[in-house]
Coordinates of C-alpha atoms in Angstrom, one line a residue:
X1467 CA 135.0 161.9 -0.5
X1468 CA 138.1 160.3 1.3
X1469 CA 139.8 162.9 3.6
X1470 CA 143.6 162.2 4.5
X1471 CA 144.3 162.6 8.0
X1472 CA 147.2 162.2 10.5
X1473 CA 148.1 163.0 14.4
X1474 CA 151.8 164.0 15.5
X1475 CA 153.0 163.6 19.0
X1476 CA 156.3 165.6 19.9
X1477 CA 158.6 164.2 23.0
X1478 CA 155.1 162.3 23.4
X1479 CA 153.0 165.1 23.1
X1480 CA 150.5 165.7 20.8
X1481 CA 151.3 168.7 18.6
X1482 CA 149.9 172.0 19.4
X1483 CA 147.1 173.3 17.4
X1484 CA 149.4 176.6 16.0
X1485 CA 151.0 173.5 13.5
X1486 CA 148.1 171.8 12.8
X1487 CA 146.9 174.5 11.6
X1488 CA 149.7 175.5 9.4
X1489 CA 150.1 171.8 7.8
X1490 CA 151.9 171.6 4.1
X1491 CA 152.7 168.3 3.6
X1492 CA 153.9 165.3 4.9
X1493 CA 156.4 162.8 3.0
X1494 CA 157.3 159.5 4.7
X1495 CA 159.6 156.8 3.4
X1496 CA 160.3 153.1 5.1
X1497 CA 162.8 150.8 3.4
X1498 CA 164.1 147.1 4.2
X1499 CA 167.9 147.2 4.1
X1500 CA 168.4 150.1 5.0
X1501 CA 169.5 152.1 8.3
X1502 CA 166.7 154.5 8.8
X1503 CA 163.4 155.0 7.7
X1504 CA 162.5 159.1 7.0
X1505 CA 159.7 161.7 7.4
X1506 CA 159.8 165.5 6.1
X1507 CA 156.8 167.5 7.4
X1508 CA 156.3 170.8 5.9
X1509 CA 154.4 173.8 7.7
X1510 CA 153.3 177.2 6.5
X1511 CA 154.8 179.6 8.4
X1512 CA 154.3 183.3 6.8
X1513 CA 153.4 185.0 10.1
X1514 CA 156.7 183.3 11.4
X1515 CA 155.3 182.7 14.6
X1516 CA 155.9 178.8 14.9
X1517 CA 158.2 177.4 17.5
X1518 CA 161.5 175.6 16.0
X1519 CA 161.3 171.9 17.4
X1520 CA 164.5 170.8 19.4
X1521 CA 167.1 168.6 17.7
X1522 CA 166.8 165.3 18.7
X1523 CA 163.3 165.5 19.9
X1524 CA 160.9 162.0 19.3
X1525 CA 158.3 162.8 16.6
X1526 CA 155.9 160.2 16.0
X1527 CA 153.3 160.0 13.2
X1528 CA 150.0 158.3 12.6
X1529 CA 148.3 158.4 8.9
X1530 CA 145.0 157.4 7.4
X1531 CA 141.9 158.0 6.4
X1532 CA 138.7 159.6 7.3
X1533 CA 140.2 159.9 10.9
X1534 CA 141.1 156.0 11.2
X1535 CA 144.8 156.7 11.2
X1536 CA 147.3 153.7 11.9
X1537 CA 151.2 154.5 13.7
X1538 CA 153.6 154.7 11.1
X1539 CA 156.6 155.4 13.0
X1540 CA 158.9 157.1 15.5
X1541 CA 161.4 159.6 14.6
X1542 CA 163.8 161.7 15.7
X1543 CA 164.5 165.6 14.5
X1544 CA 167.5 166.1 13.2
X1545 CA 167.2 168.8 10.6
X1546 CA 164.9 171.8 10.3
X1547 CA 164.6 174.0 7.2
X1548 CA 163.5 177.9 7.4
X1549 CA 162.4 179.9 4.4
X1550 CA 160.4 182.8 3.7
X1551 CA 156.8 181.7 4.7
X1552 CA 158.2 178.1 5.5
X1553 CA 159.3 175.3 7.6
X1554 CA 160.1 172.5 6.8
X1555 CA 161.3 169.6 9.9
X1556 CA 162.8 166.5 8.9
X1557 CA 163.5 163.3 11.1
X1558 CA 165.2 159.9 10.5
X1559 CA 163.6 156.4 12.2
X1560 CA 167.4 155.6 13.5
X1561 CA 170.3 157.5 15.4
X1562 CA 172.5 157.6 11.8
X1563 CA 175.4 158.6 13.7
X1564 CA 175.2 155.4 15.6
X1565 CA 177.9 152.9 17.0
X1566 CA 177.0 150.3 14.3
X1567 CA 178.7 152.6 11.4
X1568 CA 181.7 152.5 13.3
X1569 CA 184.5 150.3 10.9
X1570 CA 185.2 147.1 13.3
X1571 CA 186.7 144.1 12.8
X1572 CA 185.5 141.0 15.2
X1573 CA 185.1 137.3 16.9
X1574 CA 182.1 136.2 17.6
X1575 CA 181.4 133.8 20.7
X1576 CA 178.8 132.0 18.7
X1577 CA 179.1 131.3 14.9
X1578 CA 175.4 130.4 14.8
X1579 CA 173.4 132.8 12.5
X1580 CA 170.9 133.9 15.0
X1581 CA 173.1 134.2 17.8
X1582 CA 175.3 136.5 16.2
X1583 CA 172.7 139.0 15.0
X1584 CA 171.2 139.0 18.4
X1585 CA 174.7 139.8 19.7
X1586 CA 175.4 142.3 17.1
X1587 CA 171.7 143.7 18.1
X1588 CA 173.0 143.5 21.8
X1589 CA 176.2 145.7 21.3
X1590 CA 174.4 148.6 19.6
X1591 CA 171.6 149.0 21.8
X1592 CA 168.8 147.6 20.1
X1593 CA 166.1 144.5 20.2
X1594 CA 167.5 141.9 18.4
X1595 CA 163.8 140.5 16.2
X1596 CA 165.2 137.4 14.2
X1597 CA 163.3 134.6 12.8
X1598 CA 163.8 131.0 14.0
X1599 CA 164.6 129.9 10.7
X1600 CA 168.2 131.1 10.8
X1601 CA 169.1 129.0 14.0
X1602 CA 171.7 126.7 13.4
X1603 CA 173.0 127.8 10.4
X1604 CA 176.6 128.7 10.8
X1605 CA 178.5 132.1 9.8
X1606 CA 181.3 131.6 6.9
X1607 CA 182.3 135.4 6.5
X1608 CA 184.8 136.8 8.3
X1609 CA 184.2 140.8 10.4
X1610 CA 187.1 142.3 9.2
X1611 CA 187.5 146.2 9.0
X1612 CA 183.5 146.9 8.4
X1613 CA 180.8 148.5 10.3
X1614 CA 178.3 146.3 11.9
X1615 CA 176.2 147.7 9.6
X1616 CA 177.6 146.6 6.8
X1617 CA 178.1 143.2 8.0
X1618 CA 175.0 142.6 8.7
X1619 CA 173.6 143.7 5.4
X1620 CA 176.3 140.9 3.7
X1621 CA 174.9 138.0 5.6
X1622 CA 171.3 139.1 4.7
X1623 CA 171.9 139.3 1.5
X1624 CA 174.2 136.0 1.4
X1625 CA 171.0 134.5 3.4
X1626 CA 168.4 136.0 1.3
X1627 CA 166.9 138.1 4.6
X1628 CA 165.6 141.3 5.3
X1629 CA 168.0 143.4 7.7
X1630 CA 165.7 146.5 9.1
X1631 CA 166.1 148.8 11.8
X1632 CA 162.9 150.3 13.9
X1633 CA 161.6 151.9 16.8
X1634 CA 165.3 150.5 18.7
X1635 CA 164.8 146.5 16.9
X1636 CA 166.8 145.2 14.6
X1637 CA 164.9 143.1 12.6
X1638 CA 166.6 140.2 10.6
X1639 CA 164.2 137.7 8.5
X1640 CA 163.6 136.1 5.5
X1641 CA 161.9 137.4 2.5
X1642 CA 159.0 135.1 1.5
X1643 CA 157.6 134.1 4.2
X1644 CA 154.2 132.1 5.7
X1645 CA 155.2 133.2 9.7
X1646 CA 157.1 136.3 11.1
X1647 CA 160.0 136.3 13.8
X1648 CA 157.0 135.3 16.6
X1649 CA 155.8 132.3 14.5
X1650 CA 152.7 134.1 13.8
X1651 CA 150.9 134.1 10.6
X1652 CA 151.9 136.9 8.0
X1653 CA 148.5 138.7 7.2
X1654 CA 149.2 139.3 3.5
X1655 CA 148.0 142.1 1.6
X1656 CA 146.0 141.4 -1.4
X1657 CA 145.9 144.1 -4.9
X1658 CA 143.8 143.9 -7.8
X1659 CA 145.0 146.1 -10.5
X1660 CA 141.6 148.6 -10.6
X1661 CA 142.6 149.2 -7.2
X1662 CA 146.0 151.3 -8.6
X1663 CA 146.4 154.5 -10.2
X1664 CA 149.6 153.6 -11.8
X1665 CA 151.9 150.7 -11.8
X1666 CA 155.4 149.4 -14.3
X1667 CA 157.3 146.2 -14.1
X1668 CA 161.0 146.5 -15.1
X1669 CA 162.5 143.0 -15.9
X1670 CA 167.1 143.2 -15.6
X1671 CA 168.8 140.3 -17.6
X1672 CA 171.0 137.7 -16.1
X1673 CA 174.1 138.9 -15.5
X1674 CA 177.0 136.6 -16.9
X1675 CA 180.7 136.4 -14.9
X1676 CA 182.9 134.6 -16.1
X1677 CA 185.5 134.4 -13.3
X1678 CA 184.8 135.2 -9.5
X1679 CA 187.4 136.5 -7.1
X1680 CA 187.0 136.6 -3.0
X1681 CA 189.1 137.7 -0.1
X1682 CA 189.8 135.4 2.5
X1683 CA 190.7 136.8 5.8
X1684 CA 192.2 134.5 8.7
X1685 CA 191.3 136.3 12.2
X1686 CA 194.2 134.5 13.8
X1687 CA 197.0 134.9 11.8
X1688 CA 195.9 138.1 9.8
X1689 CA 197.1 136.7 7.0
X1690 CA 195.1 137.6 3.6
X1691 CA 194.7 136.1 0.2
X1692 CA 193.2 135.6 -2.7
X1693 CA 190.9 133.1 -4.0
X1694 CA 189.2 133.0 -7.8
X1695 CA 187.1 130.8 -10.1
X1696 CA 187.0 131.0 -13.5
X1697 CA 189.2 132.7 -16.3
X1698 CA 188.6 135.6 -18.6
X1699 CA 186.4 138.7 -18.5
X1700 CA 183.7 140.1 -17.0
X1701 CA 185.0 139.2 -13.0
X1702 CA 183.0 139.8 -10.0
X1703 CA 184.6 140.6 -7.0
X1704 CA 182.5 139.7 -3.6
X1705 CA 182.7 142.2 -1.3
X1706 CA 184.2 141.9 2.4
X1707 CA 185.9 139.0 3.8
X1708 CA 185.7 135.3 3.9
X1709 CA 187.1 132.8 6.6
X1710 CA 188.8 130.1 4.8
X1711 CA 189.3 129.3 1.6
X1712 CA 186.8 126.6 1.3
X1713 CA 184.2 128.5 2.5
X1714 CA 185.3 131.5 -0.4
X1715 CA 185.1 129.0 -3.3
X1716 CA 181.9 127.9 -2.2
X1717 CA 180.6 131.2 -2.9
X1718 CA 182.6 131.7 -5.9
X1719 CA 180.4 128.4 -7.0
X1720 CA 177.1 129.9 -6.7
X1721 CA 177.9 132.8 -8.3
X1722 CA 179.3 131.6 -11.5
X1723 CA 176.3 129.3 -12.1
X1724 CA 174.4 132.6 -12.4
X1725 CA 172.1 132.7 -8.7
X1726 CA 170.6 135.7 -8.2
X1727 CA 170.8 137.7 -11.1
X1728 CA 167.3 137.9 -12.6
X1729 CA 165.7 141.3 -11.3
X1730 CA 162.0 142.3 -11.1
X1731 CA 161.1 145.3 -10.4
X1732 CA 157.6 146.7 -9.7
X1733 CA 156.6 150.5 -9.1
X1734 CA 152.7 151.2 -8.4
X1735 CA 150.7 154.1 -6.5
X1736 CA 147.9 153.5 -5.1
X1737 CA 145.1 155.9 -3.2
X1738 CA 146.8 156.0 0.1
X1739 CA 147.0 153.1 2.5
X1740 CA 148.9 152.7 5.6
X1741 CA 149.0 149.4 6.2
X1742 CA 151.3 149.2 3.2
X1743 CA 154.4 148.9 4.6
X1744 CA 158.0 147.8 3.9
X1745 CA 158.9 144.1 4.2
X1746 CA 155.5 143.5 3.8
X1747 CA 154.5 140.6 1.3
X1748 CA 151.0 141.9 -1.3
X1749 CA 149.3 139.5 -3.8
X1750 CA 148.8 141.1 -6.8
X1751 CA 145.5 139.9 -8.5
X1752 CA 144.6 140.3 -12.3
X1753 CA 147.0 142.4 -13.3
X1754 CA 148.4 140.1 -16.0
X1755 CA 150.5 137.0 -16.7
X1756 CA 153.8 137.3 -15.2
X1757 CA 153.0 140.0 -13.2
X1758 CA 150.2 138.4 -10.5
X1759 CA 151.4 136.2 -7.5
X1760 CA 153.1 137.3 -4.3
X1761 CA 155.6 140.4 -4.5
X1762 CA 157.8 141.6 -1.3
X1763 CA 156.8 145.3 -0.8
X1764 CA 161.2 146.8 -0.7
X1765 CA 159.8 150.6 -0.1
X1766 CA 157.1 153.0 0.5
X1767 CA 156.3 156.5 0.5
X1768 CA 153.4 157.9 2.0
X1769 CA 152.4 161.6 0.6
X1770 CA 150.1 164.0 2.1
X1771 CA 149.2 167.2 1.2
X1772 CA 145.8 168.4 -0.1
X1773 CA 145.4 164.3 -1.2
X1774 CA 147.2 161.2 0.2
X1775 CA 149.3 159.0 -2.1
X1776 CA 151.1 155.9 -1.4
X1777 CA 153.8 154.5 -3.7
X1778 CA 156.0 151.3 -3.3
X1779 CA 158.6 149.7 -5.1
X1780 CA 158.4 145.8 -5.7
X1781 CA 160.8 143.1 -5.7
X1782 CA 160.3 139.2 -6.8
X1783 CA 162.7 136.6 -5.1
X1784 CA 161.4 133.3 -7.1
X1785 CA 162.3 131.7 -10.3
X1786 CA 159.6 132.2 -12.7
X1787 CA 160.8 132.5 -16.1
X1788 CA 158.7 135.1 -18.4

């Protein structure tokens, strides 16, 4: 019979045997595109005898199976939960509080893709990981009363990257992918369908605008206006800021001819497995027609408790029709 298993280290540590003891559960969730990844670790506590960990403390987890576990992560504490007979201690991947929510507006030495998200990694403290594809490739929206944050997250998505944050790296690169940010070889992770307990593919329509409106924000004058494409109803509205005119329309281009708007959406769980992970790429194998091929792995949760589950949401980037 597989056996979950796991080993915590606290402010480097590893976790006295009074906890281990007293284990509930454990609940772990990593996402690309977003700031911080998660864990929530339940103990038993009826004697109420356990120590409370320090806010701010480093937690980090290993999981597995049959004693082989593999590092999922570092965290830091931020909230602890007490209840009759329970604790429950909860730590996010990323300082949420951070500089890089803060609203800014900037100029950037460099226009270049990669230099700017090695600079924006730079001023908040963190590794800038970003692959060599995006060298070159110049910036054409403007930083104008945002967070880096959210900036960042607009040119990934206007460049069809991942934007992830990570043990202090800020990881920028693109989707689907043959080599990571070290021109190494991505070790892709392959799923045939007897392997799940439970999977469901959602397919989302294309969405049809028929006019598209941007703002354009000139960093020297700090003058605004408006630029749009299109007439009558529905109108999307892109979000943030744009540095000419030009460079606005262009977008407003791509969106009306309909880029981008096919979803699909995969949700399996499988036996646990921690080497599924987040920005990950998995083959699916004989599932069925429209559903096999190469999928982007957008989240995971890993769930322990008398059993170890791990569920992940899918996302397809391509342009297969069904």
């Amino acid at each position: 019979m597989v056996r979950p298993s796991f080993s915590i280290k606290i402010d480097d540590k590893d976790l006295e045997s009074q906890f281990l003891k007293k284990m509930g559960s454990i609940s772990v969730v990593d996402e690309i595109d977003s700031i911080s990844d998660s864990v929530h670790i339940n103990f038993i506590d009826n004697e109420k005898n356990l120590a409370i960990p320090k806010s701010g403390v480093k937690l980090q987890l290993s999981i597995g199976i049959d004693e082989k576990n593999v590092n999922i992560g570092t965290y830091v504490i931020d909230e602890v939960v007490l209840s009759p007979g329970d604790m429950s201690v909860s730590g996010k991947g990323f300082d949420t509080h951070a500089n890089i929510k803060k609203i800014r507006s900037r100029n950037y030495p460099d226009d270049d893709l990669y230099n700017c998200i090695k600079y924006l990694a730079h001023e908040n403290g963190l590794n800038g990981i970003i692959s060599e594809k995006f060298r070159g490739i110049k910036i054409n929206i403007a930083h104008h009363a945002e967070s880096d944050m959210h900036f960042i997250t607009r040119l990934g998505k206007k460049h069809d990257a991942i934007f992830k944050i990570q043990d202090k790296n800020l990881m920028f690169s693109e989707k689907i992918r043959n080599k990571n940010s070290r021109n190494e070889n991505i070790d892709t992770l392959n799923l045939s369908e007897n392997e799940a307990i439970s999977w469901n593919l959602q397919l989302s329509g294309r969405s049809i605008y028929r006019n598209v409106e941007a703002q354009v924000f000139n960093l020297d004058t700090g003058e605004k206006s408006k630029v749009s494409l299109g007439e009558g109803a529905p109108v999307l509205r892109l979000p943030g800021h744009y540095r000419t005119s030009e460079e606005a329309l262009s977008d407003c281009k791509g969106f009306l001819r309909g880029e981008g708007y096919e979803n699909k959406n995969i949700s399996l769980e499988l036996p646990g497995n921690p080497e599924v992970k987040a920005g990950r790429q998995i083959n699916l194998k004989n599932f069925r027609n429209g559903i096999d091929g190469v999928w982007l792995i957008k989240k995971v949760s890993h769930e322990i408790n008398t059993h170890y589950t791990t569920r992940m949401d899918l996302i397809k980037y391509n342009n297969e029709v069904y």
